[in-house]
Tab-separated table of C-alpha atoms and ligand atoms in Angstrom:
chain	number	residue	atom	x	y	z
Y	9	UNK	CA	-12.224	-16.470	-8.488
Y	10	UNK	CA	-11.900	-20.304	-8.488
Y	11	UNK	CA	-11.031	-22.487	-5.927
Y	12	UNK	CA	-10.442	-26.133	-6.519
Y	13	UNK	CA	-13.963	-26.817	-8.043
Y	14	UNK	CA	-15.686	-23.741	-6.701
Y	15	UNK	CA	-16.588	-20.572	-8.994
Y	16	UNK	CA	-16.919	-17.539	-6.145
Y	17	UNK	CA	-19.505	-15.409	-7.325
Y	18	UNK	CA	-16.944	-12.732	-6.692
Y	19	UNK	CA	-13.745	-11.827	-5.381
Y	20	UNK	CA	-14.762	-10.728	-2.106
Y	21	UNK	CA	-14.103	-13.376	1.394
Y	22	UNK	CA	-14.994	-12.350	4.471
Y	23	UNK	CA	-12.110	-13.338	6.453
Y	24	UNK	CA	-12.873	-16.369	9.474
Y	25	UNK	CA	-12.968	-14.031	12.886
Y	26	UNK	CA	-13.364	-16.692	15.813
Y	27	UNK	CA	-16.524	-15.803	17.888
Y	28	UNK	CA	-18.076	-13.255	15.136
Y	29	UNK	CA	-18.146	-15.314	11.859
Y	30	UNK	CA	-20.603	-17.614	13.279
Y	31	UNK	CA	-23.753	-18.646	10.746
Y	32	UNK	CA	-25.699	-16.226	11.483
Y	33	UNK	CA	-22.740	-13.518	10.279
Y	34	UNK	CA	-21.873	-15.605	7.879
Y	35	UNK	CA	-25.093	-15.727	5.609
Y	36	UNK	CA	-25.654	-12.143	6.473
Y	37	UNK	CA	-22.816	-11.361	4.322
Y	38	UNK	CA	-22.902	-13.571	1.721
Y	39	UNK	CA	-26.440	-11.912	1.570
Y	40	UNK	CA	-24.785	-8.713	1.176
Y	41	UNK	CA	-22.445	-9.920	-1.244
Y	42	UNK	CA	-19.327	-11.788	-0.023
Y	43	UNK	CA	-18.633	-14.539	-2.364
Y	44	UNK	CA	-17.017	-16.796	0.395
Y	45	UNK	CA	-17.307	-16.538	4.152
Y	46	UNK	CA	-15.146	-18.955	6.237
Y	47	UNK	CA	-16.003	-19.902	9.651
Y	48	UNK	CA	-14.403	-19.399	12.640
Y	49	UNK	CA	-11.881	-21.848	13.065
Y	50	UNK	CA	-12.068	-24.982	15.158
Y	51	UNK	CA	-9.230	-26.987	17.117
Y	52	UNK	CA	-8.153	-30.401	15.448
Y	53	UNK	CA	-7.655	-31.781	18.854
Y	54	UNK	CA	-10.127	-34.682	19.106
Y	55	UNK	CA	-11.553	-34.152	22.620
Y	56	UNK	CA	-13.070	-30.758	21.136
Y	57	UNK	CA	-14.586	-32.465	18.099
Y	58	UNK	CA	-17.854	-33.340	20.420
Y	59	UNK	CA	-17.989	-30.298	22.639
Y	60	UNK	CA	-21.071	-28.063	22.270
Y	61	UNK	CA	-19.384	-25.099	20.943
Y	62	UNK	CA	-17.222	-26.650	18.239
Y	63	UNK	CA	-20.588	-28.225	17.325
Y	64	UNK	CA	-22.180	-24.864	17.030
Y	65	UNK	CA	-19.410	-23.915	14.140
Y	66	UNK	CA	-19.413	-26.394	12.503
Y	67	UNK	CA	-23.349	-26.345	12.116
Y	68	UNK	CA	-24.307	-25.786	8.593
Y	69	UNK	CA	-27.795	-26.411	8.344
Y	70	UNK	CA	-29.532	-24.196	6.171
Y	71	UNK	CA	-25.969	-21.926	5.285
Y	72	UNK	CA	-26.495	-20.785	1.427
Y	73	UNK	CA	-22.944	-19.847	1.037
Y	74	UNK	CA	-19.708	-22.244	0.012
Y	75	UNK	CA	-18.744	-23.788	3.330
Y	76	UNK	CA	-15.018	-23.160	3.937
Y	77	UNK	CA	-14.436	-24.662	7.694
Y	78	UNK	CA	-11.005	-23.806	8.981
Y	79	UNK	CA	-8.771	-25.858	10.953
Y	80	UNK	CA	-6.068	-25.266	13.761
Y	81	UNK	CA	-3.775	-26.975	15.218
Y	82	UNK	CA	-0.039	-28.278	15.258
Y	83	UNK	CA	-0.240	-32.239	14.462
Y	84	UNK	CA	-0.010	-33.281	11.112
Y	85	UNK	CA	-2.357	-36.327	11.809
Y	86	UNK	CA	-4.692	-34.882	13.930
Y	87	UNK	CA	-4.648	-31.931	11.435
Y	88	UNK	CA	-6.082	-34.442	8.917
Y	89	UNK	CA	-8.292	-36.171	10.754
Y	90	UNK	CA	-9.881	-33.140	11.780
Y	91	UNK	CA	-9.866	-32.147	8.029
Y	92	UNK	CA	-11.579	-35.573	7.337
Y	93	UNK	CA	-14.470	-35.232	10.039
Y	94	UNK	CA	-15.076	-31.760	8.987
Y	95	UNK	CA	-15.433	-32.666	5.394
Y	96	UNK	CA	-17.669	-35.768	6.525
Y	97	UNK	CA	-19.849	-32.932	8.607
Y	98	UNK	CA	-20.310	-31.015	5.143
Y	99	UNK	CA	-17.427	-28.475	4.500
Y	100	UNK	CA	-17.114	-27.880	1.091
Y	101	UNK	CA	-13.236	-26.110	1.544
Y	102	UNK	CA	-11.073	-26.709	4.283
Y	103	UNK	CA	-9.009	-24.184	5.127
Y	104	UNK	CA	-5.706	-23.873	7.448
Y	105	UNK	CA	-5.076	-21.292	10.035
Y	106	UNK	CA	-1.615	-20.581	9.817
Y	107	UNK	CA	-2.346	-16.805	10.452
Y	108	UNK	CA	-3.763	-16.489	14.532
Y	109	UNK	CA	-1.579	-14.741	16.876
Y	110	UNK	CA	-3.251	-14.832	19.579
Y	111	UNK	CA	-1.062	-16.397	22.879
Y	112	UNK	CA	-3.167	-19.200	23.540
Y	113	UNK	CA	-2.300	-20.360	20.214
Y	114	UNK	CA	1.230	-19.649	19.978
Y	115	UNK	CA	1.931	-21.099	23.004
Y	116	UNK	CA	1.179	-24.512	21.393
Y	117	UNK	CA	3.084	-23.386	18.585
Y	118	UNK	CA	-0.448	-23.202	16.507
Y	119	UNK	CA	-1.285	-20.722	14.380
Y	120	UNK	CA	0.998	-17.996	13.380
Y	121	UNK	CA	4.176	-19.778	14.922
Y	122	UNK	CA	4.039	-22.520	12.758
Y	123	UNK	CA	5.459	-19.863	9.986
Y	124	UNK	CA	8.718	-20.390	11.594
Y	125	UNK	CA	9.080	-24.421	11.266
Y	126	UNK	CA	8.831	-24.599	6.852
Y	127	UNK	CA	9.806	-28.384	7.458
Y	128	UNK	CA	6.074	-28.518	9.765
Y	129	UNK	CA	4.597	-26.923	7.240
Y	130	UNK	CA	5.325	-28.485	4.351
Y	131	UNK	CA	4.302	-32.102	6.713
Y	132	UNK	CA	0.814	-30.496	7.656
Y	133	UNK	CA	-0.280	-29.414	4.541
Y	134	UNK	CA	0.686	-33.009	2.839
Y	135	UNK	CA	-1.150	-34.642	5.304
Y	136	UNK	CA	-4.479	-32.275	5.143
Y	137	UNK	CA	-4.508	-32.158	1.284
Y	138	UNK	CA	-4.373	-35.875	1.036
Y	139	UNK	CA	-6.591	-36.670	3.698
Y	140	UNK	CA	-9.289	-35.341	2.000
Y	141	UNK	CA	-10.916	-35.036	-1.758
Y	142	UNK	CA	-11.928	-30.922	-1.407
Y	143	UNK	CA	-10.173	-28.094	-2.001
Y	144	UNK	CA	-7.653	-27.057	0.528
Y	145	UNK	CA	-6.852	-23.653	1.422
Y	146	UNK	CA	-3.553	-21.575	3.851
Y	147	UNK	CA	-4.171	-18.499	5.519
Y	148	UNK	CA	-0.676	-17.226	6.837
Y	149	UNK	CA	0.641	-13.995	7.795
Y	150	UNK	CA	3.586	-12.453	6.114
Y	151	UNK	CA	6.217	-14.457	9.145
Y	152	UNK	CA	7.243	-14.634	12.261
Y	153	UNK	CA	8.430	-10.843	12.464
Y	154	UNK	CA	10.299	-8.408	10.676
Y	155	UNK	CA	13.055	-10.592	9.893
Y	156	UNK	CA	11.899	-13.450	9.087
Y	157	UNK	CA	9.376	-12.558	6.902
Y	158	UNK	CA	8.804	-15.663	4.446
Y	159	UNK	CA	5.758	-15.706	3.262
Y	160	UNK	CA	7.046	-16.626	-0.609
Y	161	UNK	CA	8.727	-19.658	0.657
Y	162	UNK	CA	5.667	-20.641	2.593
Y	163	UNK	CA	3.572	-19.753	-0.451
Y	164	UNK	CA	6.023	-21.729	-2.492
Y	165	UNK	CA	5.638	-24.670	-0.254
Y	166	UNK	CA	1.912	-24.282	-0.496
Y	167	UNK	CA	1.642	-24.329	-3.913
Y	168	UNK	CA	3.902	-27.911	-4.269
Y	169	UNK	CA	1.741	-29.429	-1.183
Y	170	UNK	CA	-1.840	-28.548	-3.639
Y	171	UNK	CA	-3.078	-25.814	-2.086
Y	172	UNK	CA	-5.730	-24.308	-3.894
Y	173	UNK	CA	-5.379	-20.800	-2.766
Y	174	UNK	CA	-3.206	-19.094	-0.288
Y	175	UNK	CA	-4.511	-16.269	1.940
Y	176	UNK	CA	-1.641	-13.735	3.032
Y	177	UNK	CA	-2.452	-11.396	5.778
Y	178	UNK	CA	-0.215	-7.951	5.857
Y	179	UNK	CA	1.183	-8.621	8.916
Y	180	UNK	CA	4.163	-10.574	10.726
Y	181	UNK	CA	2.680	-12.284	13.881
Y	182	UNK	CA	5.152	-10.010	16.488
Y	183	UNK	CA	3.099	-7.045	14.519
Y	184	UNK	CA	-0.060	-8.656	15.898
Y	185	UNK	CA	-2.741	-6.224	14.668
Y	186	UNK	CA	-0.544	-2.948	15.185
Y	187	UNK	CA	-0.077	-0.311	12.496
Y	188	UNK	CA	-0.831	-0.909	8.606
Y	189	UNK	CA	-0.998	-3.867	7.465
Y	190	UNK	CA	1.826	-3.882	4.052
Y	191	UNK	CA	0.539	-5.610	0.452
Y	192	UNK	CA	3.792	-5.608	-0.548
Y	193	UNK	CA	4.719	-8.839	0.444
Y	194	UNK	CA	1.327	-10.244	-1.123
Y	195	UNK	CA	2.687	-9.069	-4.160
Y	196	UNK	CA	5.658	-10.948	-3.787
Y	197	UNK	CA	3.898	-13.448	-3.011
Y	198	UNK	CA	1.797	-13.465	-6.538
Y	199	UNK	CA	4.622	-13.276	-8.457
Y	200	UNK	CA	6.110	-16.027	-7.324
Y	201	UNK	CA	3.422	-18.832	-6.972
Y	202	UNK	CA	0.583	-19.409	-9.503
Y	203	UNK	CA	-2.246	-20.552	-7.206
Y	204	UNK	CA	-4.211	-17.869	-6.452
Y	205	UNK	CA	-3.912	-15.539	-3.656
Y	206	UNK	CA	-6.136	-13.150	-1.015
Y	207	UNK	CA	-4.923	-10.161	-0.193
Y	208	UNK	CA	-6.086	-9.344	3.738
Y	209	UNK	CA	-5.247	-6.616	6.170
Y	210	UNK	CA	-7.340	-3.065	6.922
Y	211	UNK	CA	-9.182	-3.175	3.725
Y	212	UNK	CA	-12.387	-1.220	5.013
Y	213	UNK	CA	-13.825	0.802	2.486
Y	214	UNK	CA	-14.230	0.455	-1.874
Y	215	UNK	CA	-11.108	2.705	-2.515
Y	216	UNK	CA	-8.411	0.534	-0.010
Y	217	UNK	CA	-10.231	-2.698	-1.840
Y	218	UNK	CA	-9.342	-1.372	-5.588
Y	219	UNK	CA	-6.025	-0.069	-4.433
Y	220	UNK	CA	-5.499	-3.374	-2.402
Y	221	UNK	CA	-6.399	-5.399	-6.129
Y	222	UNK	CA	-4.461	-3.109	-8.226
Y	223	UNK	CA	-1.090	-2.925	-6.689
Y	224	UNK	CA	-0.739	-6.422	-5.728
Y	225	UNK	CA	-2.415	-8.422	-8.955
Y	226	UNK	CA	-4.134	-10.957	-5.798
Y	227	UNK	CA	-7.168	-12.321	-7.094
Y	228	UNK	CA	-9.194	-12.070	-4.247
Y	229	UNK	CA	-9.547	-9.706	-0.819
Y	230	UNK	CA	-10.665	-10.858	2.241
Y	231	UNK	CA	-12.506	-8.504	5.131
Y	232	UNK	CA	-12.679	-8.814	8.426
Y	233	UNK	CA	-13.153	-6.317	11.014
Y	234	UNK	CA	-14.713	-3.322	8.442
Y	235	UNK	CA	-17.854	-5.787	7.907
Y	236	UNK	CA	-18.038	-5.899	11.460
Y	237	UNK	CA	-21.666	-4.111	12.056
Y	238	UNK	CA	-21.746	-3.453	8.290
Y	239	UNK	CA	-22.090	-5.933	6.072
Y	240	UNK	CA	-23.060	-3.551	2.901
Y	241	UNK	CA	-19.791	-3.629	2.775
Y	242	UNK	CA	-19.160	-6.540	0.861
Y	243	UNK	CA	-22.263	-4.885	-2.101
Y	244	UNK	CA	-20.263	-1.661	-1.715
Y	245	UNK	CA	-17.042	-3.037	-2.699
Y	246	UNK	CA	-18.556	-4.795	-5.514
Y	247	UNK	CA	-20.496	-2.319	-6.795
Y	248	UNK	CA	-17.300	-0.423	-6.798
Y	249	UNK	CA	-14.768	-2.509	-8.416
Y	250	UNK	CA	-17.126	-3.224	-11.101
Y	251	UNK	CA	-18.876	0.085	-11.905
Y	252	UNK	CA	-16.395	2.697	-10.262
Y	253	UNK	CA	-18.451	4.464	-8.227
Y	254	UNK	CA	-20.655	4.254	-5.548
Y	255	UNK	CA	-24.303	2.822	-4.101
Y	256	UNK	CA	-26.128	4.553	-1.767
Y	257	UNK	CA	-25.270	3.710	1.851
Y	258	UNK	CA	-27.877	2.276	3.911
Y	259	UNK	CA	-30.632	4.470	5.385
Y	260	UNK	CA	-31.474	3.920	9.357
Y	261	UNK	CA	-34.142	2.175	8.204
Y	262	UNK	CA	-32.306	-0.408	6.246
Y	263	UNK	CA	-29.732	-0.474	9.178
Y	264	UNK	CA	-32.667	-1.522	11.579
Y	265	UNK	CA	-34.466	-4.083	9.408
Y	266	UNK	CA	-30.902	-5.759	8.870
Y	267	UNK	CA	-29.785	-6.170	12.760
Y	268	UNK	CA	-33.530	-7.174	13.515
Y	269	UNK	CA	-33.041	-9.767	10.973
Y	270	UNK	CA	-29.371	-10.651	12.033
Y	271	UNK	CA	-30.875	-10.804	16.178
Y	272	UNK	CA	-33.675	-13.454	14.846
Y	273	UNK	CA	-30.997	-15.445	13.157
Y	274	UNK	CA	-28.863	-15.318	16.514
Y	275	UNK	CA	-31.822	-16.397	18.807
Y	276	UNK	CA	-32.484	-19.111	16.553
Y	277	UNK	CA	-29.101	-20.657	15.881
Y	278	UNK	CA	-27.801	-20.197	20.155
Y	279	UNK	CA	-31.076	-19.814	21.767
Y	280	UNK	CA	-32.431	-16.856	23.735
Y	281	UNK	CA	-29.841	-16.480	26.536
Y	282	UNK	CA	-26.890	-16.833	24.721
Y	283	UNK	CA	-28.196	-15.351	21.713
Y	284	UNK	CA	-28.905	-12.224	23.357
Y	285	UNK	CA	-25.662	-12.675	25.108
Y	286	UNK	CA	-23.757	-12.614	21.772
Y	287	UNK	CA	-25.518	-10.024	19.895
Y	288	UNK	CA	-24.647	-7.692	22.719
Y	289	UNK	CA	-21.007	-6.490	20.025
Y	290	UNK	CA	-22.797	-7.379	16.951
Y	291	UNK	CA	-25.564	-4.543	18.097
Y	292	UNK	CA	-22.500	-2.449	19.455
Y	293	UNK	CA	-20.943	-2.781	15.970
Y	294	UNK	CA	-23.867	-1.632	14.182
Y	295	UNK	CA	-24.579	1.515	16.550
Y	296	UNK	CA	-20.960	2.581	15.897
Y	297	UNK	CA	-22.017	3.668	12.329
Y	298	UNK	CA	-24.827	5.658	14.081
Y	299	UNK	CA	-23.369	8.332	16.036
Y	300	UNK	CA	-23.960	9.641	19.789
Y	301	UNK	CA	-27.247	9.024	19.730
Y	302	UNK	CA	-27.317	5.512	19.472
Y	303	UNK	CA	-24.077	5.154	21.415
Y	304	UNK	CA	-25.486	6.468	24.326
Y	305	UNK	CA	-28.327	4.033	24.078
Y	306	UNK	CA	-26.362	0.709	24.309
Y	307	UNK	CA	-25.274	0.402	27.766
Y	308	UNK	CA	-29.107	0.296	28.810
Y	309	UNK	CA	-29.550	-2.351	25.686
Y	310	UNK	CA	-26.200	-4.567	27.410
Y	311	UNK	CA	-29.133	-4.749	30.366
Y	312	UNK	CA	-31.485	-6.972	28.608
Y	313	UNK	CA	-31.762	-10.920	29.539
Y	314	UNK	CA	-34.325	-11.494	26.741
Y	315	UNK	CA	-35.002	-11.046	23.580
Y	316	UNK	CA	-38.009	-9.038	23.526
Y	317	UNK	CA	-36.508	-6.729	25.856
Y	318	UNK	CA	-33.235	-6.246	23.989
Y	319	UNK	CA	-35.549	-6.003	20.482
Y	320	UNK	CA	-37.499	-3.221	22.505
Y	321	UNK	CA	-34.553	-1.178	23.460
Y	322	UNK	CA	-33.168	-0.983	20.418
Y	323	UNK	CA	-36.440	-0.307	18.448
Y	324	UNK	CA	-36.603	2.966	21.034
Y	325	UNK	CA	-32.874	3.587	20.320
Y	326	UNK	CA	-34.065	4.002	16.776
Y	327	UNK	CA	-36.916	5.571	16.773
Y	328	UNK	CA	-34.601	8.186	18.899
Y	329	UNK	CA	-32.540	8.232	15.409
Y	330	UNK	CA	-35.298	8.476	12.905
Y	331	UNK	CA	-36.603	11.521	15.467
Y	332	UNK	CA	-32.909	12.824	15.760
Y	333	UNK	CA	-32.464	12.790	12.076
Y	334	UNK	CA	-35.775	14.227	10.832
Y	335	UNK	CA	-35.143	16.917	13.378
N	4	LIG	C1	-11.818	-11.032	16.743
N	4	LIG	C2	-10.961	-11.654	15.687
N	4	LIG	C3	-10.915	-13.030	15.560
N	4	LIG	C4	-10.108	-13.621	14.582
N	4	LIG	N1	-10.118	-14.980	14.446
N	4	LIG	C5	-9.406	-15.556	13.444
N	4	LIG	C6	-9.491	-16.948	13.208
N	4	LIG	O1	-10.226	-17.678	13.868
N	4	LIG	N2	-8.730	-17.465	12.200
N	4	LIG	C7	-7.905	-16.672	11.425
N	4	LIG	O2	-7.241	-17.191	10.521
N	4	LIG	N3	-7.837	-15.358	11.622
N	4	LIG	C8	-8.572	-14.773	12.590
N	4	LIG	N4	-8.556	-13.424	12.738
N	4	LIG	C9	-7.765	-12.605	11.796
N	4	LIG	C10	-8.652	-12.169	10.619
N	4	LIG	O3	-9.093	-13.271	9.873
N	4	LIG	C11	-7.890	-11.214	9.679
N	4	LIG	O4	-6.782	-11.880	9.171
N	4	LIG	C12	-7.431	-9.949	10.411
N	4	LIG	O5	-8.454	-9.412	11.228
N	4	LIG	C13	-6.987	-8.882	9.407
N	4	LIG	O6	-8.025	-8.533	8.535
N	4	LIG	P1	-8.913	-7.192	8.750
N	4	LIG	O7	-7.951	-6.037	8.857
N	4	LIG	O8	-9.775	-7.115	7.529
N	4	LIG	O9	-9.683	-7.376	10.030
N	4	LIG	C14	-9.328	-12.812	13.719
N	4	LIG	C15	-9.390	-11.432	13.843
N	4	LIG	C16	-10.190	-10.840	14.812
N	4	LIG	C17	-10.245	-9.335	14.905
């Protein structure tokens, strides 16, 4: 999978999730075997471009991954400025959220709303691709609703602008995350534009992936809730696709070393309070693959303030398991 300049390692993206695929998440899958993992996305409006938080994501000290940063917003010229200062920051892709539902956004017209003004479109991704020397990259859902789903004339509109790859998610933005998400339109989509193209929407385990590849010819997938709390995910699809069947799943024991190694990363990058703060769902996320046991544990872990306290909860929440399971 190429994009502009880039060779992915793979075909496998973990899809940008705002408030989960922070750096920390982010190298813990390309770790595990994502060849791309986009951050969450920041606003292009310029009196966020300062403020703490939007510094946080856009930190990329130390990330070992291809930095794809995306963008949001409605402006064509504050679009590319904020393409331009993310770039200058050290983003390697810039990518376009054209795929967010979420109310806040819409109500701007951000986002997934934009689907249903082409002639916007077409003006924001001129303005982003030639603001900026590096690779350029759409992530849209399939329309506005059921019937106005135009994701090949977006696509088509992509392509002409120089796009480098187009990410389609399953879903119309009235469908917000409800029911299945539908590849069908992604294969439309393929056929009718020769840029490459993602394929996105409840793929969550190494069959759905190979289906997902198969019966729309996209070149790529992208995850994004399934590698929530499981980021094997990403070496499970792999090992998959390329040798049809599959690895071992990860023992307790490899579940524990990898969230003790995902909490350090978390204390280090937001500091103790908020760090233990946030890991609060990424520890919820892991437990979920656990069973009862652990479940029951995590309201007394939500208690801790610090980090030794949370690490000491859980480490009694698993030895609990290993007992449990050698029981
Ligand atoms: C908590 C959450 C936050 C999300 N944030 C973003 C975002 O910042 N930008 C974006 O383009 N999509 C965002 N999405 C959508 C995902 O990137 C993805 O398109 C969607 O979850 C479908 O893929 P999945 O079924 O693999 O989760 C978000 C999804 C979730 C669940």
């Amino acid at each position: 999978m190429q994009i502009g300049s880039y060779q992915l390692k793979n075909n496998l993206i973990l899809a940008p999730m705002a408030g989960i695929t922070d750096r920390p998440f982010r190298e813990l899958c390309v770790q595990f075997g994502a060849g791309l993992a986009v951050s969450e996305m920041v606003a292009s409006n310029p009196a966020l471009t300062r403020h703490k938080t939007t510094l946080l994501k856009t930190d990329h000290n130390g990330d070992t991954g291809i930095r794809s940063v995306q963008i949001l917003g409605t402006d064509p010229r504050l679009m590319a400025d904020a393409a331009k200062l993310n770039a200058q920051r050290g983003a390697q892709i810039i990518d376009i959220n054209m795929g967010c539902p979420a109310k806040k956004v819409c109500s701007v017209a951000a986002g997934s709303a934009l689907l249903r003004d082409e002639a916007l479109v077409k003006r924001i991704l001129d303005a982003v691709v030639n603001a900026v020397d590096i690779p350029v990259t759409l992530k849209i859902r399939t329309g506005w609703d059921m019937r106005s789903r135009n994701a090949v004339e977006i696509a088509q509109i992509a392509e002409n602008a120089g796009i480098a790859a187009l990410t389609v998610h399953g879903r119309t933005r009235a469908c917000k995350f409800e029911g299945r998400a539908e590849h069908e339109t992604v294969k439309k989509v393929k056929q009718s534009v020769s840029i490459p193209v993602i394929a996105n929407g409840d793929i969550d385990s190494p069959e759905q992936a190979r289906f997902v590849l198969d019966s729309t010819g996209a070149d790529a997938i992208m995850i994004g809730r399934a590698a929530q709390g499981n980021p094997w995910l990403f070496s499970q699809i792999s090992h998959f696709i390329n040798h049809g069947k599959h690895i071992e799943k990860p023992t307790v024991t490899d579940i524990h070393g990898t969230l003790m190694s995902h909490l350090d990363k978390l204390y280090g990058f937001y500091g103790n309070a908020s760090g233990v703060r946030i890991a609060r769902k990424h520890i919820a996320w892991y437990f979920k693959h656990l069973g009862s046991v652990a479940q029951d544990a995590q309201s007394n872990i939500n208690q801790a303030q610090c980090p030794s306290h949370q690490i000491a909860l859980i480490n009694s929440a698993f030895n609990l398991l290993t007992t449990d399971r050698a029981a």
